[in-house]
Each structure stands twice: as structure tokens, then as C-alpha cells.
XYZ file of C-alpha atoms in Angstrom:
695
model
C 180.973 22.597 -86.906
C 178.734 22.762 -90.478
C 178.101 18.546 -89.227
C 176.690 20.701 -86.154
C 173.994 22.856 -87.927
C 173.107 20.280 -89.973
C 172.928 17.896 -86.696
C 170.359 20.571 -85.356
C 168.427 21.036 -88.318
C 167.667 17.877 -89.043
C 166.872 17.395 -84.866
C 164.178 20.516 -85.423
C 162.276 19.065 -87.859
C 162.085 15.688 -86.502
C 160.391 17.858 -83.491
C 158.301 19.481 -85.927
C 156.982 16.200 -87.217
C 156.515 14.946 -83.770
C 154.511 17.859 -82.484
C 152.522 17.145 -85.209
C 151.544 13.879 -84.932
C 151.005 15.000 -80.732
C 148.683 17.187 -82.020
C 146.944 14.854 -83.991
C 146.708 12.215 -81.619
C 145.531 14.981 -78.932
C 142.510 15.374 -81.127
C 141.248 11.506 -81.456
C 141.383 11.770 -78.057
C 139.223 14.843 -77.803
C 137.322 13.539 -80.213
C 136.990 10.422 -79.102
C 135.361 12.224 -75.670
C 132.498 13.481 -77.854
C 134.121 16.977 -77.449
C 133.345 17.791 -81.488
C 129.397 17.460 -80.380
C 129.461 20.807 -78.717
C 131.268 22.707 -81.760
C 129.832 24.404 -84.690
C 129.130 22.099 -88.158
C 131.183 24.323 -90.601
C 134.147 23.678 -87.180
C 133.416 20.140 -87.003
C 133.862 19.928 -91.088
C 137.244 21.929 -90.764
C 138.720 19.460 -88.439
C 137.833 16.814 -90.397
C 139.473 18.408 -92.837
C 142.814 18.245 -90.892
C 142.218 15.029 -89.919
C 142.077 13.671 -93.725
C 145.387 16.149 -94.679
C 147.510 14.823 -91.371
C 147.572 11.149 -93.420
C 149.918 13.265 -95.779
C 152.628 13.415 -92.410
C 155.517 11.096 -93.051
C 155.734 11.395 -89.443
C 152.361 9.331 -88.365
C 151.997 5.525 -89.212
C 149.619 3.667 -91.199
C 147.739 2.986 -88.694
C 146.769 5.740 -87.115
C 146.241 7.485 -90.757
C 143.420 5.171 -90.786
C 142.065 6.486 -87.414
C 142.536 9.635 -88.229
C 140.108 9.055 -91.433
C 137.455 7.272 -90.303
C 137.516 9.679 -87.186
C 137.270 12.189 -90.015
C 134.116 10.307 -91.918
C 132.154 10.154 -88.203
C 132.438 13.478 -88.473
C 131.419 14.044 -91.854
C 128.252 11.907 -91.999
C 126.783 14.103 -88.209
C 126.789 16.801 -91.023
C 124.774 15.334 -93.804
C 122.572 18.640 -94.031
C 125.796 20.406 -94.868
C 126.130 21.548 -98.119
C 129.100 20.801 -98.465
C 128.868 17.295 -96.780
C 129.374 15.396 -100.617
C 132.894 17.393 -100.954
C 133.877 16.588 -97.616
C 132.767 12.822 -98.704
C 134.413 12.245 -101.698
C 137.915 13.737 -99.464
C 137.631 10.922 -96.822
C 137.355 8.583 -100.002
C 140.006 9.732 -101.247
C 142.050 9.290 -97.925
C 141.091 5.810 -97.779
C 142.304 5.343 -101.795
C 145.329 6.741 -100.568
C 145.549 4.108 -97.405
C 144.651 1.349 -99.453
C 141.674 0.629 -97.756
C 139.428 -1.124 -99.977
C 136.649 -2.465 -98.340
C 136.016 0.914 -96.442
C 136.648 3.171 -99.934
C 133.734 0.905 -101.445
C 131.112 1.419 -98.375
C 132.143 4.962 -98.567
C 132.191 5.461 -102.299
C 129.278 3.761 -102.619
C 127.625 5.817 -99.974
C 128.700 9.558 -102.223
C 127.324 8.198 -105.551
C 123.516 7.209 -104.045
C 123.348 10.547 -102.266
C 125.065 12.235 -105.107
C 122.374 10.279 -107.360
C 119.579 11.836 -105.131
C 120.600 14.957 -105.491
C 121.130 15.243 -108.795
C 125.182 16.014 -108.029
C 126.794 15.660 -111.372
C 129.770 16.354 -110.240
C 130.053 14.730 -107.658
C 128.869 11.128 -108.947
C 131.891 12.391 -111.810
C 134.386 12.711 -108.995
C 133.214 9.085 -107.606
C 133.036 7.418 -110.858
C 136.792 8.292 -111.470
C 137.769 6.952 -108.004
C 135.951 3.367 -108.761
C 137.615 3.004 -111.465
C 141.647 3.995 -110.252
C 140.914 1.097 -107.547
C 139.811 -1.109 -110.096
C 143.576 0.109 -112.325
C 145.056 -1.035 -109.058
C 143.535 -4.154 -108.797
C 144.089 -4.471 -112.703
C 140.524 -4.433 -113.625
C 141.278 -2.952 -116.439
C 137.682 -3.838 -118.165
C 136.642 -2.490 -115.496
C 138.624 0.519 -114.862
C 137.444 1.749 -118.165
C 133.551 1.447 -118.015
C 134.219 3.698 -115.085
C 136.110 6.298 -116.685
C 134.229 6.391 -119.651
C 130.857 7.457 -117.137
C 133.301 10.093 -115.593
C 134.300 11.468 -118.839
C 130.768 11.908 -120.235
C 129.699 14.102 -116.352
C 132.449 15.936 -116.804
C 132.006 16.732 -120.799
C 128.057 17.464 -119.731
C 129.280 20.058 -117.066
C 132.102 21.440 -118.700
C 134.468 20.224 -116.204
C 138.128 21.073 -117.592
C 140.641 19.953 -115.062
C 138.538 16.653 -113.818
C 137.937 16.210 -117.899
C 142.130 16.226 -118.284
C 142.884 14.494 -114.408
C 140.495 11.735 -116.472
C 142.083 11.092 -119.685
C 145.486 10.532 -117.350
C 144.019 7.768 -116.277
C 141.982 6.680 -119.443
C 145.341 6.995 -121.089
C 147.345 4.780 -118.240
C 144.175 1.716 -118.564
C 144.694 2.051 -122.715
C 148.535 1.543 -121.887
C 148.145 -1.393 -120.083
C 146.099 -3.070 -122.263
C 148.726 -2.215 -125.203
C 146.189 0.158 -126.663
C 149.171 2.476 -127.531
C 147.393 4.981 -130.033
C 144.095 5.161 -127.581
C 146.898 6.261 -125.131
C 148.805 9.090 -126.684
C 145.359 10.436 -128.111
C 143.989 10.688 -124.745
C 147.742 11.422 -123.164
C 146.915 14.366 -125.857
C 143.313 15.560 -124.685
C 144.102 15.748 -121.234
C 146.897 17.848 -122.037
C 145.004 20.416 -124.288
C 141.956 20.603 -120.942
C 145.214 21.172 -118.675
C 147.241 23.371 -120.261
C 144.748 25.925 -118.843
C 145.595 24.715 -114.728
C 148.745 24.919 -112.579
C 148.162 20.648 -112.523
C 152.235 19.608 -113.362
C 151.982 16.578 -112.473
C 149.498 15.312 -114.332
C 150.964 17.624 -117.346
C 153.762 15.431 -116.655
C 152.259 12.101 -117.122
C 150.884 13.133 -120.117
C 154.475 14.199 -121.639
C 155.575 10.916 -120.280
C 152.974 8.404 -121.593
C 153.721 9.902 -125.137
C 157.006 8.670 -124.774
C 156.074 5.339 -123.776
C 154.579 4.600 -126.737
C 156.306 6.533 -128.485
C 158.438 4.217 -127.816
C 156.783 1.126 -127.993
C 155.646 2.132 -131.506
C 159.580 2.653 -132.447
C 159.201 6.263 -132.648
C 161.922 7.155 -130.767
C 162.851 11.124 -132.106
C 159.032 11.680 -130.674
C 159.169 9.782 -127.834
C 162.429 11.939 -127.285
C 160.667 15.707 -127.723
C 157.911 14.953 -125.487
C 159.996 12.952 -122.673
C 162.372 16.065 -123.137
C 159.409 17.960 -122.319
C 158.917 15.640 -119.144
C 162.073 16.761 -117.969
C 161.895 20.751 -118.423
C 158.795 20.700 -116.383
C 161.181 18.453 -113.667
C 163.533 21.547 -113.971
C 161.279 24.342 -114.441
C 158.792 23.340 -111.395
C 160.498 22.876 -107.898
C 157.935 21.279 -106.373
C 158.087 17.910 -108.503
C 161.993 18.475 -108.741
C 161.904 17.523 -105.297
C 158.888 14.891 -104.848
C 160.670 11.395 -103.288
C 159.102 9.873 -106.627
C 162.504 10.791 -109.028
C 160.781 12.336 -111.292
C 164.393 13.793 -113.145
C 165.762 10.618 -112.799
C 163.165 8.948 -114.108
C 163.389 10.800 -117.198
C 166.254 10.981 -117.712
C 166.277 6.836 -117.282
C 163.399 7.016 -120.628
C 165.134 9.648 -122.813
C 168.327 6.822 -121.867
C 165.911 3.909 -122.974
C 165.189 5.995 -126.234
C 168.796 6.619 -126.996
C 169.413 2.801 -126.565
C 166.732 1.660 -128.740
C 168.066 3.803 -131.049
C 171.548 2.371 -130.893
C 172.792 5.233 -129.702
C 174.012 4.186 -126.551
C 177.312 6.712 -125.101
C 174.446 9.291 -125.593
C 171.863 6.188 -123.696
C 174.936 6.077 -120.959
C 174.964 9.287 -120.101
C 171.520 10.370 -119.449
C 171.589 7.206 -117.225
C 174.576 8.030 -115.527
C 173.721 11.540 -114.780
C 170.440 10.648 -113.135
C 171.631 7.842 -111.178
C 173.209 10.929 -109.442
C 169.797 12.048 -107.403
C 170.622 11.493 -103.784
C 168.707 8.538 -101.535
C 167.893 7.027 -104.945
C 168.208 4.158 -103.951
C 166.122 4.484 -100.910
C 163.367 6.546 -102.018
C 162.813 4.676 -105.440
C 164.219 1.590 -105.353
C 162.482 0.754 -108.856
C 164.297 3.547 -111.175
C 167.358 2.899 -109.234
C 167.782 -0.837 -110.302
C 166.358 0.499 -113.936
C 168.598 2.584 -114.476
C 171.714 0.062 -112.874
C 169.953 -2.884 -115.422
C 170.526 0.235 -118.452
C 173.323 1.331 -117.540
C 174.948 -2.433 -117.589
C 172.735 -3.408 -120.986
C 174.455 0.004 -123.176
C 177.829 -1.134 -121.714
C 177.775 -4.394 -122.555
C 176.039 -3.669 -126.094
C 179.135 -0.884 -126.823
C 181.146 -3.614 -125.553
C 182.581 -2.002 -122.423
C 183.255 -5.230 -119.908
C 184.108 -2.643 -116.605
C 181.202 -3.452 -113.671
C 179.959 -6.685 -115.677
C 178.237 -8.650 -115.121
C 177.950 -6.606 -111.911
C 175.776 -4.323 -112.317
C 173.545 -6.354 -114.118
C 173.781 -8.647 -110.491
C 173.323 -5.704 -107.893
C 169.755 -4.466 -110.614
C 168.799 -7.791 -109.868
C 169.463 -8.195 -106.678
C 167.107 -5.163 -106.588
C 164.726 -6.038 -107.261
C 164.505 -9.371 -105.636
C 164.223 -7.959 -102.806
C 161.764 -5.583 -103.429
C 159.894 -8.785 -105.134
C 160.099 -6.618 -108.676
C 159.067 -9.745 -110.446
C 158.642 -9.100 -113.535
C 161.982 -6.315 -113.812
C 163.467 -9.619 -111.943
C 162.893 -11.795 -114.888
C 164.406 -9.408 -117.682
C 167.282 -9.130 -115.406
C 168.133 -12.397 -115.787
C 166.954 -12.252 -120.006
C 169.682 -9.503 -120.233
C 172.208 -12.129 -117.865
C 171.709 -14.610 -120.422
C 172.220 -12.082 -123.072
C 175.299 -10.879 -121.123
C 176.991 -14.982 -120.831
C 175.531 -15.906 -124.484
C 178.089 -13.112 -125.772
C 181.041 -14.315 -123.488
C 180.664 -17.773 -125.205
C 179.114 -19.370 -121.247
C 176.279 -21.225 -122.930
C 175.183 -23.115 -119.106
C 174.995 -19.840 -117.347
C 173.077 -18.462 -120.488
C 170.702 -21.268 -120.876
C 169.992 -21.518 -116.654
C 169.153 -17.706 -116.323
C 167.139 -17.955 -119.699
C 164.820 -20.736 -118.034
C 165.178 -19.139 -114.802
C 163.685 -16.178 -116.608
C 160.739 -18.390 -118.412
C 160.168 -20.374 -114.862
C 159.307 -17.094 -113.531
C 157.356 -15.856 -116.114
C 155.139 -18.597 -115.629
C 154.608 -17.549 -112.061
C 154.294 -13.986 -112.640
C 151.975 -15.041 -115.494
C 152.476 -12.098 -117.592
C 152.608 -12.538 -120.972
C 155.248 -9.857 -121.899
C 157.258 -11.467 -119.766
C 156.586 -14.846 -121.587
C 157.292 -13.867 -124.628
C 160.837 -12.206 -123.909
C 162.095 -15.494 -121.842
C 160.804 -18.050 -125.548
C 162.332 -15.735 -127.847
C 166.042 -15.330 -125.338
C 165.789 -19.003 -125.017
C 164.990 -19.752 -128.478
C 168.213 -17.753 -129.445
C 170.837 -19.674 -127.198
C 168.956 -23.147 -127.767
C 169.527 -24.327 -131.092
C 168.378 -27.295 -130.509
C 165.087 -26.291 -129.069
C 164.676 -23.279 -131.245
C 162.148 -24.215 -132.970
C 159.633 -25.666 -130.175
C 160.442 -22.318 -128.435
C 159.683 -19.949 -131.936
C 156.366 -22.211 -132.677
C 155.178 -21.447 -128.665
C 156.054 -18.086 -128.788
C 154.442 -17.593 -132.283
C 151.340 -18.745 -130.855
C 151.648 -16.999 -127.791
C 152.236 -13.839 -129.641
C 149.097 -14.442 -131.636
C 147.521 -15.298 -128.822
C 148.509 -12.290 -127.227
C 147.869 -10.051 -129.821
C 144.312 -11.960 -130.547
C 143.525 -10.436 -127.138
C 144.711 -7.267 -127.551
C 142.318 -7.059 -130.234
C 139.529 -8.108 -128.393
C 140.804 -5.563 -125.454
C 140.692 -2.861 -128.022
C 137.430 -4.138 -129.131
C 136.056 -4.226 -125.795
C 137.207 -1.157 -124.564
C 135.318 0.358 -127.544
C 132.436 -1.418 -127.012
C 132.033 -0.202 -123.542
C 132.454 3.350 -124.897
C 129.844 2.335 -127.472
C 127.294 0.818 -124.995
C 127.691 4.283 -122.493
C 127.117 6.541 -124.872
C 123.993 4.484 -126.450
C 122.838 4.126 -122.286
C 123.238 8.372 -122.042
C 121.389 8.744 -125.433
C 119.197 6.413 -124.334
C 118.809 8.066 -120.512
C 118.740 11.659 -122.147
C 115.834 10.426 -124.605
C 114.130 8.737 -121.569
C 114.417 12.591 -119.799
C 113.373 14.320 -123.020
C 110.295 11.796 -123.412
C 109.681 12.910 -119.771
C 110.319 16.629 -120.317
C 107.703 15.900 -123.196
C 104.825 14.225 -120.660
C 105.507 16.843 -117.806
C 105.079 19.890 -120.703
C 101.888 18.123 -121.812
C 100.794 16.931 -118.419
C 100.797 20.601 -117.738
C 99.950 22.273 -120.343
C 96.951 20.483 -120.444
C 96.287 21.048 -116.650
C 96.796 25.230 -117.565
C 94.576 24.948 -120.494
C 91.658 23.169 -118.005
C 92.818 25.591 -115.111
C 92.016 28.380 -117.810
C 88.790 27.354 -119.291
C 88.022 26.767 -115.701
C 88.867 30.325 -114.815
C 87.490 31.703 -117.919
C 83.969 29.845 -117.309
C 84.003 31.110 -113.317
C 84.722 34.979 -114.470
C 81.534 34.693 -117.156
C 79.124 32.811 -114.197
C 80.396 35.734 -111.803
C 80.153 38.523 -114.844
C 76.351 37.432 -115.753
C 75.544 36.831 -111.936
C 76.825 41.127 -111.801
C 75.352 41.670 -114.681
C 72.356 40.400 -113.082
C 73.016 42.139 -110.159
C 73.566 45.714 -111.522
C 70.092 45.151 -113.901
C 68.390 43.499 -110.611
C 69.446 47.119 -108.707
C 68.615 49.424 -111.790
C 65.510 47.743 -111.958
C 65.274 48.418 -108.167
C 65.860 52.282 -108.772
C 63.297 52.514 -111.359
C 60.538 51.130 -109.154
C 61.820 52.871 -106.379
C 61.722 55.882 -108.762
C 58.515 55.026 -110.106
C 57.009 54.651 -106.702
C 58.573 58.536 -105.385
C 56.962 59.585 -108.790
C 53.813 57.903 -108.251
C 53.980 59.022 -104.334
C 54.881 62.516 -105.753
C 51.820 62.543 -108.490
C 49.162 61.376 -105.602
C 50.698 63.854 -102.914
C 50.674 66.215 -105.498
C 47.177 65.875 -106.315
C 46.472 65.920 -102.417
C 48.226 68.688 -102.059
C 45.860 70.733 -104.764
C 42.511 69.286 -103.883
C 43.104 70.294 -99.916
C 44.434 73.613 -101.413
C 40.809 73.481 -102.952
C 39.045 72.746 -100.421
C 41.254 75.452 -98.483
C 40.193 77.852 -101.238
C 36.777 77.396 -100.978
C 36.189 77.362 -97.339
C 38.465 80.468 -96.924
C 36.764 82.067 -100.531
C 33.361 80.329 -99.906
C 32.491 79.789 -96.622
C 34.716 82.259 -94.686
C 32.747 84.875 -96.888
C 28.752 84.064 -95.999
C 30.147 83.476 -92.909
C 31.326 87.235 -92.970
C 28.706 88.536 -94.341
C 25.594 86.974 -92.277
C 28.281 88.429 -88.907
C 27.788 91.379 -90.605
C 24.083 91.246 -90.827
C 24.004 89.802 -87.518
C 26.093 92.890 -85.961
C 23.447 95.695 -87.781
C 20.854 93.916 -84.785
C 22.669 94.663 -82.311
C 20.919 98.427 -82.496
C 17.783 96.309 -80.633
C 17.930 97.424 -76.880
C 15.992 94.855 -75.359
C 17.831 92.783 -73.484
C 16.234 89.423 -74.858
C 17.472 90.173 -78.399
C 20.910 91.804 -77.271
C 21.774 88.383 -75.908
C 20.965 86.465 -78.515
C 22.996 88.506 -80.847
C 26.201 88.025 -78.407
C 25.649 84.556 -78.444
C 24.998 84.035 -82.240
C 28.114 86.432 -83.156
C 30.360 84.236 -80.832
C 29.804 80.852 -82.082
C 30.106 82.837 -85.742
C 33.459 83.502 -84.281
C 34.317 80.137 -83.221
C 33.579 78.127 -86.459
C 35.778 81.006 -88.484
C 38.355 80.353 -86.479
C 37.716 76.279 -86.926
C 37.990 76.940 -90.598
C 41.148 79.190 -90.433
C 42.897 76.345 -88.668
C 41.861 73.640 -90.763
C 42.811 75.949 -93.572
C 46.132 75.952 -92.455
C 46.970 72.723 -90.885
C 46.021 71.778 -95.025
C 48.927 74.077 -95.757
C 51.555 72.520 -93.040
C 51.002 69.043 -94.132
C 52.652 69.651 -97.893
C 55.877 70.009 -95.746
C 55.422 67.592 -93.492
C 54.999 64.968 -96.760
C 57.530 66.154 -99.469
C 58.308 63.404 -101.522
C 56.641 61.230 -98.734
C 60.072 59.099 -98.069
C 59.351 58.588 -94.844
C 56.410 57.040 -95.483
C 58.136 54.657 -97.566
C 60.614 53.982 -95.258
C 58.148 53.691 -93.311
C 56.310 50.744 -94.984
C 59.664 48.872 -95.571
C 59.648 49.035 -91.968
C 56.269 47.702 -91.368
C 56.233 45.177 -93.707
C 59.899 43.759 -91.920
C 57.469 43.358 -89.041
C 54.917 41.737 -90.649
C 57.103 39.341 -92.754
C 59.940 38.637 -90.208
C 60.011 37.270 -86.768
C 62.730 39.403 -85.653
C 60.806 42.285 -83.036
C 61.855 46.276 -84.751
C 61.974 49.630 -83.488
C 62.949 52.513 -85.022
C 63.831 56.373 -84.024
C 63.813 59.014 -86.791
C 64.509 62.610 -85.749
C 62.384 65.107 -86.510
C 65.042 67.728 -87.606
C 66.166 65.875 -90.675
C 65.248 68.321 -92.998
C 64.329 65.806 -95.819
C 63.378 68.522 -98.430
C 67.325 69.339 -98.338
C 67.912 65.906 -99.103
C 68.623 65.453 -102.586
C 66.601 61.931 -104.082
C 70.110 59.958 -105.012
C 71.175 60.294 -101.506
C 67.398 58.678 -99.849
C 67.894 56.526 -102.653
C 70.560 54.636 -101.673
C 70.036 55.459 -98.329
C 67.025 53.154 -98.470
C 68.680 50.437 -100.460
C 71.132 50.360 -97.410
C 68.632 50.074 -95.330
C 66.909 47.167 -97.422
C 70.530 45.225 -98.507
C 70.395 44.941 -94.070
C 67.681 43.969 -93.295
C 67.710 41.518 -96.016
C 71.476 40.174 -94.832
C 69.894 40.043 -91.104
C 66.642 38.166 -93.012
C 68.780 34.994 -93.792
C 72.481 35.128 -92.164
C 71.719 36.934 -88.335
C 69.446 34.811 -86.588
C 68.691 37.854 -84.724
C 66.069 38.645 -82.397
C 66.246 42.708 -82.443
C 66.752 44.326 -84.952
C 66.815 48.174 -84.379
C 66.644 50.950 -87.450
C 67.806 54.831 -85.945
C 67.977 57.853 -88.444
C 69.482 61.057 -86.428
C 71.196 64.719 -87.808
C 73.630 66.274 -86.164
C 74.370 70.236 -88.085
C 76.181 68.640 -91.053
C 75.553 65.244 -91.075
C 72.819 62.196 -91.598
C 73.348 59.174 -89.889
C 71.944 55.750 -90.470
C 72.664 53.447 -88.054
C 70.935 49.094 -88.562
C 71.961 47.042 -85.269
C 71.345 43.788 -84.287
C 71.931 41.029 -81.819
C 72.406 38.309 -84.231
C 75.778 35.604 -84.558
C 77.794 38.266 -86.115
C 81.036 37.869 -87.653
C 84.568 38.959 -87.395
C 84.817 42.110 -89.994
C 88.490 41.060 -90.482
C 88.932 38.163 -91.618
C 85.570 37.794 -93.530
C 86.169 37.859 -97.174
C 82.999 41.292 -98.118
C 80.136 39.904 -100.186
C 78.510 41.987 -103.058
C 75.985 43.392 -101.009
C 78.788 45.095 -98.840
C 80.236 46.018 -101.725
C 77.347 47.479 -103.114
C 76.762 48.868 -99.530
C 80.245 50.560 -99.988
C 79.323 52.093 -103.442
C 75.955 53.752 -102.540
C 78.398 55.334 -99.657
C 80.601 56.396 -102.059
C 78.527 57.472 -103.903
C 76.455 59.624 -101.458
C 79.873 61.001 -100.255
C 79.472 59.154 -96.866
C 81.401 56.953 -94.695
C 80.376 53.292 -93.715
C 81.358 51.047 -90.991
C 80.739 47.814 -89.906
C 80.575 46.695 -86.274
C 80.364 42.694 -85.668
C 81.749 40.249 -83.970
C 80.862 36.650 -83.304
C 77.799 36.319 -80.897
C 77.871 39.567 -80.466
C 75.829 41.241 -83.206
C 76.629 43.426 -85.999
C 75.873 47.551 -86.785
C 75.949 49.255 -89.686
C 76.509 52.772 -89.734
C 76.005 55.344 -92.550
C 76.857 58.709 -92.642
C 76.080 60.891 -95.978
C 77.325 65.085 -95.523
C 74.296 67.440 -95.009
C 76.358 70.187 -97.081
C 75.872 68.572 -100.399
C 72.223 69.291 -101.028
C 71.828 67.703 -104.272
C 68.335 69.310 -104.544
C 66.398 67.395 -107.229
C 63.403 68.530 -109.483
């Protein structure tokens, strides 16, 4: 019954995988028909993300996974304006990296680099560098890998991205380990741990502990190796996510712990850890490398303890797995262990056979470590040629050490040159900034000087206009004063004449009339008629003189301050000096004596300015000036049939501003009505209630 339930669960799992696979195949088919063209940008990017994530499904074959990423790239590239474009492009490049599509990866990652550099997207640039570095690591191009790792490191430090910086240090540690820079590898791993401790990056933390442990074994610091390999193992037990991984981290850590004990000569503890590691289910199928390593290490520890059970069968089993899975370096190690085993069993023929096979295989793999181990083994079992093998061993060992030193120096030089490039770039950027600041400052100073000079010129112009206005007002007041004096003299003279007429002439005429009247006592008809006619004539003269006297007194009120005369003079001058035909009208009801001189001056100047503007700009043929009044308001209206202008768009000049200012001073309202080709009308209305009578 239990077996049946297990079978059902397995079937459900397989069915789920199959459905997911079919779903993504349908999605690709729809995409190929252009269905995605009708989707919004963000939705399309979500679909691209799902396609990239699908490559982690075991039920999908490698060919379809590549198609998924290809389709995702097509979708992403159509959304280049999206703010997350670089992020999705990197995810697609990472997908190609996982699928080992080197040519597609290179094309995409350099596209990402090009775009990110234009946009100064430091994070995307650094991540691209790191991805390029990992590609070089896979191709065993350690120099190039280290170069890009250093470039990524500098950028991650600059933008203070602790998470990606920690991951980058792990990659750096791997490269340093591959070139046997053990101290550098250990230092980079420790730096990675310092940055990753704030994040839940269990996998990377495990790699850091593991690398420190491996470097410690290589450096023969076995106690330190045990400490860090046990830390790595504790992570495995703490987090089920890596404990249940098909990478078999638990078995790997147990093997490393066992190997540390093995190097310490504590073979019993080594065997204990190896056997515990081999209990992992599906270990051979899912990780033949770890399984074969455990079998070979277990056999070697048993061999060192003289426990010959299952020996040399375990050695041969490990060798068979390694050869089958093309683990050439591991197979060479198995043959060296077999050579040691047979030599100890006094089987020099097999001992020499496997040692020579190991040496020949190491020449094919061209791995210096394998070659050294093979030479060392041959020198210890082939006494006849021991000296020759030893010399060759020493020669190659010295050469390897020299190469390692060169690699370390090269790495140091790469780091130094990268720093120099960055410093030079920063220096150049600083110089560019300084030049920019200088030019901006110079431009600002020049602009400021220009504004100051322009403002001063405007101020001088304004002052001149104000002085001119003041002078005009003084001239006008002088004209008014002069006109008032003339009028006062005229009025005085007229009054004197009127008094003379009234008191002198009329008095005498009145006396004559009385005398003549007395002659009326004559009774003859002729005298009576003559006297009567003469008396009538005297009455007529008397009446004429009275009318002249009254008329002289009334003219005084018609010419108060002579404002009307001054306006008429201005209009007459306009008609005589300029082409437009001028007409005017003035309401006789206007009580000029009730309006103060300030208001009269302002009205006169507004009229004068209006006529000047018409003469300068309007190109008018007709001008009409009108003064009218109602009970409370005096209105001046100046109309022309000139070219006009757009009131809303035209900037008001000083002339219009002065008109508006004068109107405001008189507590009135100012209005301009104009359109292009329709002429212009200026209307000024001032209240009569102000009655600002001035002396």
C-alpha cells in the first residue's frame, strides 16, 4: 500500500512538470504568432521573466530552454525605453550563461555594457563585468577573469552594493585558488563573508567557508581547515534549501572534513566522515564526482590503516566512474593510489604500470599538478630511473612555482593598473568638472555683467525719461502759469475798461439823457420828435455798453487756466505737422474750473503721448479726439484707423506704462482696444468727484 502511494505521488510530480512544460511550449507558440504585440510593455516583460525562470525546470530539455531565452530576449529588446530594460537584459544574459550559450551570451552582455555605459548605469556595468569574468573562469582564462572581476569590484565598492560585492569576492577567491594564490583566495573569501553576513546568501557563504577550508588544507593548516569545513557543514544542516540540493553539499563537506583528518594522519575519523557522506541517497547518479572522490578517499584511508577489505576494489570502482565521466585529473589520482597500493603489496609490475599510465595521462591533460604527482610516484617506485624522475620533478616544480609567482605578479599588476585607470578616469572627470565649473562661472560672470550693463542702460534711459517728463511738466506748468498771467492781465484790463465804460461813459450819457429829457417841456412838434429820437438813440448806446461790459466779465469763466486753448494748440500743431486727418470734439458741459491742474496735466500728457505713438507706429489716416462728460466722469478717447496691434501679446512700453501711471495718479481707469489692421482706441476716464482745486 505504501509503495502504491509513493507511486501516485511520483506520478503527480511528473504530471505537474509535464503541464508546466506544455504551458511554456504553448506560450512560445503564441509569441511566435505575434500575440505579444497586443500586450502592454510591463506585461510583456513579466512574460519574458517567466520564460527565463522556466530554464530552471528539469522537465524542459536544453533545446527548448534556449528557445525560451531567445524569445525572452526578443520581447525585452522591443521594450528598450523601459526603466527596467537593463535588469531584464542581464537576466537573459545570465540565462545564456547557465545554458552555456557562449556566443549568444557575449553578444547580449556587450550590448548590455554598451547601453549601460551610455546611461552611466554603474550597477548594470558591474554585473556585466562579473558575468564576463565567470565566462572566462569556465574557459580557464584566469587572467581575463581576474581583470573583469577587479573592474566589477571597483564599481561595486563605488556604488556601495554590499551584496554583489560579496558575491564578486567569491568569484575572485575561486580565480586565486585556481592559480594557487592561497593567501589571496583566503583573504577574498573572508572579505566576501564580511559583506554577505547581512544577507541571506547561504550558497555564497558556504562557498566562502569551503574555500577557506580548502586553502587551509593546501597550506597544511589542518586545524583551521576543520574549523571552516565544519562551519560550512553547519550551514548545510541549518538550511534545508542547500541540504536537499542535488549538489550534495553535505557529502562534499563531510568529504572535505575527512580529507583534513586524512592529511593529519587521523584515518579513523576520515573513514567515519567518508562513510557518513556515502549514505546520501542518489549520490552516484546526481554527483558522480563527489561519489568517486569519497570512494577513492575511503579506499586510501583504509589502505593507510592496513584495512584491506574491499581493496583494491574501491580504487578500481572510483577509477571506473572517473574514466566514464571524463574526470581525467581524478582518474590520474586513482591510478597513483593504485600504484601506491600495489607497491606496498610488493607488486612492482602493477605499481609501475599504473604510475606510468598516470604520467602519460598527465601529459595529455597538461595539468602541472597531475604531472608532478606522477613523477613523484615514479621516482619512489622506479629506483633505477629515480634520479631522472626526481630531476624532472624538481625542474617542473620550480617552473610551476615561477609561473605561480608570475600569475600573482600579473594579478597584482592587473589590480594596480585597474586602480591607475580608475584614478586616471577620476582625475580626468575632475578636470572636466573643473573646466565645466570654470566655463559656467565665466559664462555666469559675463551674463551678470551684461545684465548689470543692460540694467544700468535701462535705468539711465528711465532717468532721462523721468527728467524729460519732469521738464515737460515744468514747461506745462510754466505755460499754464504764463497763460494764467496773460489771462489775469487781460481780465484786469477788461475789467478796467468795463469799469470805465460803466462809470465814465454811462455816467455822462445818463446825464445827457436827463438834460435832453428836460427839453421835453418844449411843446413844438419838431422839438418833441427830435428829443424823442435822440433819447431812443442814447438808450440804445447805453444798452450796448452794458452788454459789452457783461460779455467781458463772462469771458473770464470760459478761459480759466486756458486748458482748452492749450489742448487746441496741441491739436492744431498735430494737424499742421503730420499727415493724418484730425477731428476733435469737446463736451461743452465740462466744468473745467472743477478739475484740478494735476488731472489736466495728466490728461494733456496722455493725449500728447497718444498722438506721438500714432505718428510713430500707427500709419493712420484719420484721428479723432473726444472729451466728454457725464455726471461723475470725464472721459478722454483717442481713436485712430492705423495698423493696430495684439493687446494681449504685445509687451507694454514705457509710453503705455506712463499713461497707465498718470491715469492711476488721477484715480481713473485706462483701457486700450486694438487689433491688427483694425486701428486703436485709448480711453481714459477720471472721476469728477475728486475736485482737487489747486491754487
